[in-house]
Short mmCIF file of C-alpha atoms and ligand atoms in Angstrom, two decimals:
data_model
loop_
_atom_site.label_atom_id
_atom_site.label_comp_id
_atom_site.label_asym_id
_atom_site.label_seq_id
_atom_site.Cartn_x
_atom_site.Cartn_y
_atom_site.Cartn_z
CA MET A 923 23.21 -13.82 35.14
CA VAL A 924 22.44 -14.66 31.51
CA ARG A 925 22.35 -11.54 29.32
CA ARG A 926 19.98 -11.50 26.33
CA ILE A 927 21.12 -10.46 22.86
CA VAL A 928 18.52 -10.10 20.13
CA ILE A 929 19.76 -9.80 16.55
CA LEU A 930 17.21 -8.51 14.03
CA GLY A 931 17.95 -10.04 10.61
CA GLY A 932 19.56 -13.39 9.80
CA GLY A 933 21.29 -12.37 6.56
CA THR A 934 25.04 -11.94 6.13
CA GLY A 935 25.59 -9.68 9.15
CA GLY A 936 23.10 -11.23 11.59
CA THR A 937 24.36 -14.74 10.90
CA LEU A 938 28.08 -14.11 11.08
CA LEU A 939 27.67 -11.98 14.21
CA ALA A 940 25.52 -14.56 16.01
CA ASN A 941 28.03 -17.32 15.18
CA ARG A 942 31.01 -15.22 16.29
CA LEU A 943 29.25 -14.25 19.54
CA ARG A 944 28.31 -17.87 20.24
CA ARG A 945 31.94 -18.87 19.90
CA ALA A 946 33.13 -16.02 22.13
CA HIS A 947 30.58 -16.39 24.97
CA ALA A 948 29.20 -19.44 26.81
CA GLU A 949 25.45 -20.13 26.80
CA THR A 950 25.43 -19.64 30.58
CA GLU A 951 26.63 -16.08 29.99
CA LEU A 952 24.77 -15.01 26.85
CA ALA A 953 21.44 -16.03 25.26
CA ILE A 954 21.41 -15.20 21.55
CA THR A 955 18.22 -14.96 19.48
CA VAL A 956 18.14 -14.20 15.76
CA VAL A 957 14.90 -12.97 14.18
CA ASP A 958 14.20 -13.11 10.45
CA GLN A 959 11.06 -13.01 8.35
CA ASP A 960 11.86 -16.05 6.16
CA ASP A 961 14.06 -19.15 6.02
CA ARG A 962 15.84 -18.56 2.71
CA HIS A 963 19.42 -17.29 2.95
CA LEU A 964 20.47 -15.84 -0.39
CA TYR A 965 24.10 -15.44 -1.46
CA GLN A 966 23.44 -12.05 -3.05
CA PRO A 967 26.65 -11.75 -5.13
CA GLY A 968 25.26 -14.73 -7.11
CA LEU A 969 22.45 -12.48 -8.42
CA LEU A 970 24.99 -10.92 -10.79
CA PHE A 971 25.75 -14.27 -12.41
CA LEU A 972 22.21 -15.69 -12.55
CA PRO A 973 20.93 -13.59 -15.51
CA PHE A 974 23.86 -14.79 -17.65
CA GLY A 975 23.35 -18.47 -16.83
CA LEU A 976 26.62 -18.54 -14.87
CA THR A 977 25.04 -19.92 -11.70
CA GLU A 978 21.79 -21.57 -10.62
CA VAL A 979 19.29 -20.77 -7.86
CA GLU A 980 20.15 -23.99 -5.94
CA ALA A 981 23.78 -22.86 -5.66
CA ILE A 982 22.98 -19.52 -4.06
CA VAL A 983 20.08 -20.26 -1.68
CA ARG A 984 20.29 -22.27 1.57
CA PRO A 985 18.03 -22.69 4.64
CA ARG A 986 18.65 -19.70 6.89
CA HIS A 987 18.35 -21.42 10.29
CA ARG A 988 20.90 -24.06 9.24
CA GLN A 989 23.62 -21.37 8.94
CA LEU A 990 23.38 -20.71 12.69
CA HIS A 991 25.52 -22.67 15.17
CA GLY A 992 23.90 -24.76 17.92
CA GLY A 993 22.92 -22.75 20.99
CA ILE A 994 21.47 -19.84 18.98
CA GLY A 995 17.70 -19.31 19.09
CA TYR A 996 15.90 -18.61 15.82
CA ARG A 997 12.52 -16.87 15.48
CA GLN A 998 10.99 -16.80 12.01
CA GLN A 999 8.72 -13.78 12.21
CA PRO A 1000 8.67 -10.26 10.73
CA VAL A 1001 9.68 -7.48 13.11
CA ASP A 1002 6.83 -5.03 13.60
CA HIS A 1003 8.66 -2.37 15.60
CA VAL A 1004 11.16 -1.81 18.38
CA ASP A 1005 10.25 0.03 21.56
CA VAL A 1006 13.63 1.65 22.08
CA GLU A 1007 12.74 3.12 25.49
CA ALA A 1008 11.30 -0.13 26.93
CA GLY A 1009 14.03 -2.34 25.36
CA ALA A 1010 11.56 -4.64 23.59
CA VAL A 1011 11.08 -5.96 20.06
CA HIS A 1012 7.48 -6.41 18.92
CA LEU A 1013 7.02 -9.14 16.32
CA ALA A 1014 4.23 -9.32 13.74
CA ASP A 1015 2.48 -12.19 15.58
CA GLY A 1016 2.01 -9.95 18.63
CA THR A 1017 4.76 -11.53 20.75
CA THR A 1018 7.54 -9.50 22.36
CA LEU A 1019 11.26 -10.12 22.89
CA SER A 1020 13.09 -8.21 25.62
CA TYR A 1021 16.83 -7.64 25.32
CA ASP A 1022 19.89 -6.38 27.12
CA VAL A 1023 21.61 -5.69 23.79
CA LEU A 1024 19.90 -5.29 20.42
CA VAL A 1025 21.67 -5.55 17.06
CA VAL A 1026 19.98 -4.23 13.93
CA ALA A 1027 21.04 -6.37 10.94
CA THR A 1028 17.99 -6.06 8.70
CA GLY A 1029 19.85 -4.72 5.65
CA THR A 1030 18.02 -2.78 2.96
CA VAL A 1031 14.73 -3.06 1.11
CA LEU A 1032 14.23 -2.12 -2.53
CA VAL A 1033 11.51 0.47 -3.16
CA PRO A 1034 10.85 0.44 -6.93
CA GLU A 1035 7.45 2.08 -6.30
CA GLU A 1036 9.36 5.28 -5.43
CA THR A 1037 10.16 5.81 -9.12
CA GLU A 1038 7.30 6.83 -11.39
CA GLY A 1039 6.39 4.13 -13.88
CA LEU A 1040 9.04 1.61 -12.78
CA THR A 1041 6.57 -1.07 -11.65
CA GLY A 1042 3.98 -0.03 -14.27
CA PRO A 1043 3.56 -1.42 -17.81
CA GLY A 1044 6.66 -3.29 -18.97
CA TRP A 1045 7.84 -4.26 -15.44
CA ASN A 1046 9.30 -7.77 -15.67
CA GLU A 1047 8.62 -7.72 -19.43
CA ARG A 1048 11.23 -5.28 -20.71
CA VAL A 1049 12.19 -3.57 -17.41
CA PHE A 1050 13.82 -5.79 -14.77
CA THR A 1051 16.02 -5.68 -11.71
CA PHE A 1052 18.68 -8.31 -10.98
CA TYR A 1053 18.79 -7.15 -7.32
CA THR A 1054 16.11 -9.73 -6.35
CA LEU A 1055 16.11 -13.48 -6.94
CA ASP A 1056 12.86 -13.35 -8.87
CA GLY A 1057 14.01 -10.36 -10.96
CA ALA A 1058 17.38 -11.95 -11.76
CA GLU A 1059 15.67 -15.18 -12.90
CA GLN A 1060 13.21 -13.31 -15.12
CA LEU A 1061 15.99 -11.18 -16.60
CA ARG A 1062 17.81 -14.37 -17.56
CA GLY A 1063 14.91 -15.31 -19.84
CA ALA A 1064 14.73 -11.80 -21.30
CA LEU A 1065 18.48 -11.72 -22.06
CA ASP A 1066 18.18 -15.11 -23.68
CA ARG A 1067 15.48 -13.80 -26.02
CA PHE A 1068 17.27 -10.50 -26.71
CA THR A 1069 19.01 -10.49 -30.09
CA ASP A 1070 19.35 -6.81 -30.99
CA GLY A 1071 18.59 -3.34 -29.68
CA ARG A 1072 19.51 -1.12 -26.79
CA LEU A 1073 20.24 -2.54 -23.34
CA VAL A 1074 20.28 0.08 -20.59
CA VAL A 1075 21.61 -0.46 -17.05
CA ASN A 1076 20.32 2.27 -14.73
CA VAL A 1077 21.09 3.12 -11.12
CA VAL A 1078 18.16 5.28 -9.99
CA ASP A 1079 19.73 6.69 -6.82
CA LEU A 1080 22.35 6.04 -4.15
CA PRO A 1081 23.05 4.41 -1.75
CA ILE A 1082 22.73 0.90 -3.21
CA LYS A 1083 24.07 -2.47 -2.15
CA CYS A 1084 27.35 -3.41 -3.82
CA PRO A 1085 27.79 -0.17 -5.77
CA VAL A 1086 30.07 -1.92 -8.30
CA ALA A 1087 27.52 -4.61 -9.30
CA PRO A 1088 25.79 -2.48 -12.01
CA ARG A 1089 29.15 -1.92 -13.81
CA GLU A 1090 29.89 -5.64 -13.48
CA PHE A 1091 26.53 -6.31 -15.09
CA CYS A 1092 27.57 -4.10 -18.06
CA PHE A 1093 30.91 -5.93 -18.41
CA LEU A 1094 29.22 -9.34 -18.28
CA ALA A 1095 26.59 -8.21 -20.80
CA ASP A 1096 29.42 -7.22 -23.17
CA TRP A 1097 31.00 -10.68 -22.71
CA TYR A 1098 27.61 -12.45 -23.02
CA PHE A 1099 26.61 -10.84 -26.31
CA ARG A 1100 30.11 -11.31 -27.78
CA GLN A 1101 29.90 -15.02 -26.92
CA ARG A 1102 26.61 -15.16 -28.75
CA GLY A 1103 28.03 -13.28 -31.78
CA LEU A 1104 25.51 -10.47 -31.27
CA ARG A 1105 27.63 -7.68 -29.78
CA ASP A 1106 27.52 -5.51 -32.93
CA LYS A 1107 23.71 -5.61 -32.76
CA VAL A 1108 23.42 -4.72 -29.05
CA ARG A 1109 24.16 -1.22 -27.75
CA ILE A 1110 24.94 -1.19 -24.02
CA THR A 1111 24.46 2.02 -22.01
CA TYR A 1112 25.23 2.58 -18.34
CA VAL A 1113 23.13 5.39 -16.83
CA THR A 1114 24.27 6.71 -13.45
CA PRO A 1115 23.42 9.61 -11.11
CA LEU A 1116 27.17 10.00 -10.42
CA ASP A 1117 29.45 12.31 -12.41
CA GLY A 1118 31.77 9.42 -13.32
CA ALA A 1119 32.13 5.66 -13.41
CA PHE A 1120 32.84 5.46 -9.63
CA THR A 1121 32.67 7.68 -6.56
CA LYS A 1122 36.46 8.01 -6.14
CA PRO A 1123 38.79 9.49 -8.81
CA VAL A 1124 41.49 6.80 -9.29
CA ALA A 1125 39.02 3.90 -9.59
CA SER A 1126 36.68 6.08 -11.63
CA ARG A 1127 39.39 6.62 -14.27
CA THR A 1128 40.22 2.89 -14.44
CA LEU A 1129 36.56 1.86 -14.71
CA ALA A 1130 35.77 4.59 -17.27
CA GLY A 1131 38.69 3.31 -19.39
CA LEU A 1132 37.38 -0.26 -19.22
CA LEU A 1133 33.80 0.76 -20.07
CA SER A 1134 35.03 2.70 -23.09
CA GLU A 1135 37.39 -0.15 -24.21
CA LYS A 1136 34.39 -2.48 -24.18
CA ASP A 1137 32.27 0.02 -26.11
CA ILE A 1138 29.84 0.60 -23.24
CA GLU A 1139 28.32 4.07 -23.37
CA VAL A 1140 28.08 6.00 -20.08
CA VAL A 1141 25.45 8.64 -19.31
CA THR A 1142 26.39 10.55 -16.12
CA ASP A 1143 24.58 12.96 -13.78
CA PHE A 1144 21.30 11.33 -14.75
CA ASN A 1145 18.62 11.48 -12.05
CA THR A 1146 15.86 9.15 -13.17
CA GLY A 1147 12.43 10.71 -12.67
CA GLU A 1148 10.39 8.19 -14.65
CA VAL A 1149 10.79 4.78 -16.25
CA ASP A 1150 8.42 4.49 -19.19
CA GLY A 1151 8.28 0.73 -19.78
CA ARG A 1152 5.70 0.93 -22.53
CA GLY A 1153 7.52 3.62 -24.54
CA GLY A 1154 11.01 2.28 -23.65
CA ARG A 1155 12.43 5.49 -22.15
CA LEU A 1156 14.21 6.63 -19.01
CA VAL A 1157 13.22 10.22 -18.33
CA GLY A 1158 15.53 12.37 -16.20
CA TYR A 1159 14.41 15.14 -13.87
CA ASP A 1160 16.32 17.52 -16.15
CA GLY A 1161 14.23 16.43 -19.18
CA ARG A 1162 16.92 14.23 -20.82
CA GLU A 1163 15.69 10.89 -22.18
CA VAL A 1164 17.52 7.58 -22.70
CA PRO A 1165 15.71 5.10 -24.97
CA PHE A 1166 15.87 1.34 -24.35
CA ASP A 1167 14.56 -1.98 -25.62
CA LEU A 1168 15.58 -3.81 -22.45
CA ALA A 1169 16.39 -2.20 -19.09
CA ALA A 1170 18.09 -3.53 -15.95
CA VAL A 1171 17.22 -1.00 -13.25
CA ILE A 1172 18.60 -0.82 -9.72
CA PRO A 1173 15.75 0.74 -7.71
CA VAL A 1174 15.98 3.12 -4.77
CA HIS A 1175 17.13 1.41 -1.53
CA ALA A 1176 15.93 2.14 2.01
CA GLY A 1177 16.25 0.55 5.43
CA ALA A 1178 13.63 -1.95 6.66
CA SER A 1179 10.27 -0.24 7.14
CA TYR A 1180 9.86 -1.32 10.81
CA VAL A 1181 12.76 1.05 11.57
CA GLY A 1182 10.47 3.95 10.62
CA ARG A 1183 7.82 2.61 13.03
CA SER A 1184 10.38 2.46 15.88
CA THR A 1185 10.48 5.92 17.44
CA GLY A 1186 13.99 7.32 17.66
CA LEU A 1187 15.76 4.42 15.90
CA GLY A 1188 16.26 5.47 12.27
CA ASP A 1189 16.83 8.36 9.88
CA GLU A 1190 14.55 9.59 7.07
CA LEU A 1191 15.56 6.62 4.85
CA ASP A 1192 15.07 4.13 7.73
CA PHE A 1193 18.80 3.46 8.07
CA VAL A 1194 20.13 3.43 11.63
CA PRO A 1195 22.59 6.24 12.46
CA CYS A 1196 25.53 5.03 14.56
CA ASP A 1197 29.13 5.81 15.44
CA GLU A 1198 31.08 4.91 12.29
CA HIS A 1199 34.00 3.42 14.27
CA THR A 1200 32.24 1.56 17.13
CA LEU A 1201 28.87 0.81 15.40
CA GLN A 1202 26.98 1.81 18.54
CA SER A 1203 23.68 3.45 17.57
CA HIS A 1204 22.88 7.05 18.36
CA ALA A 1205 19.45 5.86 19.60
CA LYS A 1206 20.61 4.02 22.75
CA PRO A 1207 23.96 2.70 24.07
CA ASN A 1208 22.62 -0.89 24.11
CA ILE A 1209 21.66 -0.84 20.40
CA PHE A 1210 24.31 -1.64 17.77
CA VAL A 1211 24.13 -1.89 13.96
CA ILE A 1212 25.86 -4.07 11.36
CA GLY A 1213 25.82 -4.26 7.56
CA ASP A 1214 23.62 -2.48 5.06
CA ALA A 1215 21.25 -1.17 7.77
CA ALA A 1216 23.97 1.04 9.24
CA GLY A 1217 23.91 4.75 8.49
CA VAL A 1218 27.69 4.99 7.99
CA PRO A 1219 29.65 6.31 4.99
CA ALA A 1220 31.00 2.81 4.14
CA SER A 1221 29.90 0.78 1.09
CA LYS A 1222 26.88 -1.47 1.53
CA ALA A 1223 28.79 -4.71 0.93
CA GLY A 1224 29.23 -8.16 2.41
CA SER A 1225 32.94 -7.49 2.97
CA VAL A 1226 32.11 -4.38 5.01
CA THR A 1227 29.57 -6.41 7.01
CA HIS A 1228 32.22 -9.06 7.71
CA PHE A 1229 34.85 -6.53 8.86
CA GLU A 1230 32.27 -4.71 11.00
CA GLY A 1231 31.36 -8.05 12.61
CA GLU A 1232 34.87 -8.50 14.00
CA VAL A 1233 34.75 -5.12 15.77
CA LEU A 1234 31.15 -5.58 16.89
CA VAL A 1235 31.79 -8.89 18.70
CA GLU A 1236 34.51 -7.13 20.66
CA ASN A 1237 32.27 -4.13 21.39
CA ILE A 1238 29.28 -6.15 22.56
CA GLY A 1239 31.62 -7.96 24.99
CA ARG A 1240 33.05 -4.63 26.16
CA TYR A 1241 29.60 -3.04 26.52
CA LEU A 1242 28.40 -5.93 28.69
CA ALA A 1243 31.56 -5.70 30.79
CA GLY A 1244 31.15 -1.93 31.21
CA ALA A 1245 34.47 -1.29 29.39
CA PRO A 1246 35.19 1.48 26.82
CA LEU A 1247 34.31 0.51 23.24
CA ASP A 1248 36.84 -0.34 20.53
CA ALA A 1249 36.69 2.45 17.92
CA SER A 1250 38.81 0.62 15.35
CA TYR A 1251 36.39 0.04 12.46
CA ASP A 1252 37.93 2.13 9.66
CA GLY A 1253 35.34 1.65 6.89
CA HIS A 1254 37.37 -1.17 5.29
CA ALA A 1255 35.73 -2.49 2.10
CA ASN A 1256 37.05 -5.01 -0.36
CA CYS A 1257 35.33 -5.86 -3.67
CA PHE A 1258 36.11 -7.96 -6.70
CA ILE A 1259 34.78 -6.37 -9.90
CA GLU A 1260 34.02 -8.98 -12.55
CA THR A 1261 35.00 -7.63 -15.97
CA GLY A 1262 34.07 -10.58 -18.21
CA PHE A 1263 36.21 -13.05 -20.20
CA GLY A 1264 37.37 -14.75 -16.97
CA LYS A 1265 38.93 -11.62 -15.47
CA ALA A 1266 38.23 -9.28 -12.57
CA LEU A 1267 39.61 -6.23 -10.80
CA LEU A 1268 40.01 -5.95 -7.04
CA ILE A 1269 39.51 -2.76 -5.01
CA ASP A 1270 40.35 -2.29 -1.33
CA PHE A 1271 39.65 0.96 0.53
CA ASN A 1272 38.31 2.56 3.71
CA TYR A 1273 36.79 5.82 4.99
CA ASP A 1274 40.03 7.75 4.33
CA THR A 1275 41.85 5.92 1.54
CA GLU A 1276 40.36 5.59 -1.93
CA PRO A 1277 40.92 2.43 -4.01
CA LEU A 1278 44.57 2.52 -5.18
CA PRO A 1279 46.72 0.32 -7.40
CA GLY A 1280 49.22 -2.15 -5.93
CA HIS A 1281 48.65 -5.54 -4.34
CA PHE A 1282 46.40 -7.03 -1.65
CA PRO A 1283 46.80 -7.92 1.19
CA SER A 1284 50.51 -7.03 1.09
CA THR A 1285 53.27 -6.20 -1.41
CA ILE A 1286 52.72 -9.68 -2.81
CA GLY A 1287 49.19 -10.81 -3.48
CA LEU A 1288 46.21 -10.11 -5.70
CA PRO A 1289 46.65 -7.18 -8.10
CA LEU A 1290 44.64 -4.09 -7.17
CA LEU A 1291 42.74 -2.02 -9.75
CA LYS A 1292 44.07 -4.24 -12.52
CA GLU A 1293 42.27 -6.89 -14.53
CA SER A 1294 43.56 -10.39 -13.81
CA ARG A 1295 42.51 -14.00 -13.98
CA LEU A 1296 43.61 -14.44 -10.36
CA ASN A 1297 41.05 -11.87 -9.21
CA HIS A 1298 38.32 -13.67 -11.19
CA LEU A 1299 39.25 -16.92 -9.44
CA GLY A 1300 39.14 -14.99 -6.13
CA LYS A 1301 35.62 -13.81 -6.93
CA LEU A 1302 34.49 -17.37 -7.68
CA MET A 1303 36.19 -18.76 -4.57
CA PHE A 1304 34.53 -16.12 -2.43
CA GLN A 1305 31.27 -18.06 -2.63
CA TRP A 1306 32.91 -21.03 -0.94
CA PHE A 1307 34.42 -18.74 1.73
CA TYR A 1308 31.00 -17.16 2.25
CA TRP A 1309 29.25 -20.41 3.22
CA HIS A 1310 32.19 -22.10 4.95
CA SER A 1311 34.19 -19.32 6.58
CA LEU A 1312 32.47 -15.93 6.61
CA LEU A 1313 28.96 -16.99 7.73
CA PRO A 1314 30.20 -19.52 10.33
CA GLY A 1315 32.20 -16.62 11.79
CA ARG A 1316 35.72 -17.84 11.07
CA ASP A 1317 38.59 -15.46 10.30
CA ILE A 1318 39.94 -15.42 6.75
CA PRO A 1319 43.73 -15.98 7.12
CA GLY A 1320 45.76 -12.82 6.42
CA ILE A 1321 42.70 -10.58 6.10
CA GLY A 1322 41.79 -8.44 9.11
CA SER A 1323 39.10 -5.88 9.73
CA SER A 1324 41.47 -2.91 9.25
CA MET A 1325 42.52 -1.94 5.74
CA PRO A 1326 46.11 -3.04 4.96
CA THR A 1327 48.37 -0.31 3.56
CA ALA A 1328 51.55 -2.29 2.77
CA GLY A 1329 50.77 -3.21 -0.83
CA LYS A 1330 49.14 0.04 -1.89
CA ARG A 1331 50.78 2.65 -4.07
CA PRO A 1332 49.63 6.17 -3.16
CA PRO A 1333 49.45 8.63 -6.12
CA ALA A 1334 52.88 10.23 -5.37
CA GLU A 1335 54.68 6.88 -5.67
CA ARG A 1336 53.28 6.13 -9.09
CA LYS A 1337 55.01 7.22 -12.31
CA ALA A 1338 53.58 10.40 -13.81
C1 FAD B 1866 23.47 -8.08 -7.00
C2 FAD B 1866 24.28 -7.99 -5.74
C3 FAD B 1866 25.64 -8.30 -5.78
C4 FAD B 1866 26.41 -8.19 -4.64
N1 FAD B 1866 27.74 -8.51 -4.73
C5 FAD B 1866 28.53 -8.36 -3.65
C6 FAD B 1866 29.93 -8.68 -3.71
O1 FAD B 1866 30.44 -9.13 -4.75
N2 FAD B 1866 30.67 -8.48 -2.61
C7 FAD B 1866 30.15 -8.00 -1.45
O2 FAD B 1866 30.88 -7.81 -0.46
N3 FAD B 1866 28.82 -7.70 -1.33
C8 FAD B 1866 28.02 -7.88 -2.40
N4 FAD B 1866 26.66 -7.60 -2.30
C9 FAD B 1866 26.14 -6.97 -1.07
C10 FAD B 1866 25.91 -7.93 0.07
O3 FAD B 1866 25.13 -9.03 -0.34
C11 FAD B 1866 25.22 -7.19 1.20
O4 FAD B 1866 25.93 -6.00 1.48
C12 FAD B 1866 25.15 -8.02 2.48
O5 FAD B 1866 24.39 -9.16 2.26
C13 FAD B 1866 24.59 -7.19 3.62
O6 FAD B 1866 24.31 -7.98 4.74
P1 FAD B 1866 23.19 -7.56 5.80
O7 FAD B 1866 23.22 -8.57 6.85
O8 FAD B 1866 23.35 -6.13 6.15
O9 FAD B 1866 21.83 -7.64 4.97
P2 FAD B 1866 21.12 -8.94 4.36
O10 FAD B 1866 22.12 -10.02 4.12
O11 FAD B 1866 20.34 -8.44 3.20
O12 FAD B 1866 20.16 -9.44 5.52
C14 FAD B 1866 19.07 -8.69 5.99
C15 FAD B 1866 18.08 -9.66 6.61
O13 FAD B 1866 17.08 -8.96 7.33
C16 FAD B 1866 15.84 -9.60 7.13
N5 FAD B 1866 14.77 -8.64 7.40
C17 FAD B 1866 14.54 -7.46 6.79
N6 FAD B 1866 13.46 -6.85 7.30
C18 FAD B 1866 12.98 -7.66 8.26
C19 FAD B 1866 11.87 -7.59 9.16
N7 FAD B 1866 11.03 -6.56 9.17
N8 FAD B 1866 11.68 -8.62 9.99
C20 FAD B 1866 12.51 -9.69 10.02
N9 FAD B 1866 13.57 -9.81 9.20
C21 FAD B 1866 13.81 -8.81 8.34
C22 FAD B 1866 15.89 -10.07 5.69
O14 FAD B 1866 14.99 -11.14 5.45
C23 FAD B 1866 17.36 -10.49 5.54
O15 FAD B 1866 17.56 -11.85 5.80
C24 FAD B 1866 25.83 -7.76 -3.43
C25 FAD B 1866 24.45 -7.47 -3.37
C26 FAD B 1866 23.69 -7.59 -4.51
C27 FAD B 1866 22.22 -7.27 -4.44
#
């Protein structure tokens, strides 16, 4: 009997999972259908480079359906809602897809309207976001025209995709204005709701040091209540104000809105709660989650999505075979942090271990929590791996889904 798998979302997670499943199961055994609302697959890490003229749109966008292997069905249609009890997906055109196993891979949506004033006067004139293709392109023009004044980078609230990208934007802005000989005329301020430069102490100290070295001001514990584009002010709920001439704002993120219309599927932010080790949803045993849509305490990152994919292929196979699930996903995340001037840091961590210094993936390898040219080259090469290895569902040699410990130096081993 052919079992039906429906994957909602053909982004990073939906694509790599469909391709891995297709390789693992014959078409006579498993019918796989991917649903997405459009046919434009965006390499999202490229959005960081676009505003600084370091990449072009053509390099980071490809046809979505072409990233799927043969033998995978593709439906281009928005999801309207899921009937969790009946086991059916209702699409916007009124058609229905029934499934034996459903995978939610619809990522996040940005909700700038949630913040007072953000999409009002000044939006896409002096207030931008580089978290969308259109926003990143428009910001490129604004940066080009910017010759002096105050540039503010603001994270409105958490969680966000790639939590390190806003700091990378600050580092690249420092590099960009130095290249143009304008750095002494541009004040760069990073405004965050966190109490430090990162969520975890060791990385937070390293990043705070780098921000200060590069003369980037940091405003912490700032909960943005209003963005006044006309007056050029961020206004905090506590009454503090941060003035700006140009702002790059990372808006509030939520899960896809159809999740909210699907009784029993999501939480109050429309993310899908699931077991953090098996990725099986709390809604129903035959519903699984991958990537940014998952309500787990891991980072919302492509690397996380990739590592989750390895465990999920195994678990879908086990679920269909009636076997116990593999609870081995440990929250592994791995991120290059571009720091400008051809250098980058690398962090590697999981649910239990914070980013530590040392080397990745073993005692010899890329330096962790340390600026290096090698890490920058790794970040650039990642784009090639994304299209040619990660999305097609191939393993990356030497890098598994579980976090490696061999090269890491826990605090006690480091010199005081
Ligand atoms: C600026 C920026 C920089 C980043 N840099 C990095 C990095 O350096 N390293 C890293 O690991 N990660 C990075 N990321 C994060 C990474 O891109 C995401 O975590 C990853 O793409 C998540 O994959 P996903 O499949 O969960 O979601 P997505 O890839 O976003 O896919 C979700 C899909 O669902 C579809 N969808 C949504 N709603 C519906 C609906 N109602 N009906 C039909 N289809 C729907 C969307 O069209 C989309 O194709 C970055 C992200 C940004 C924004």
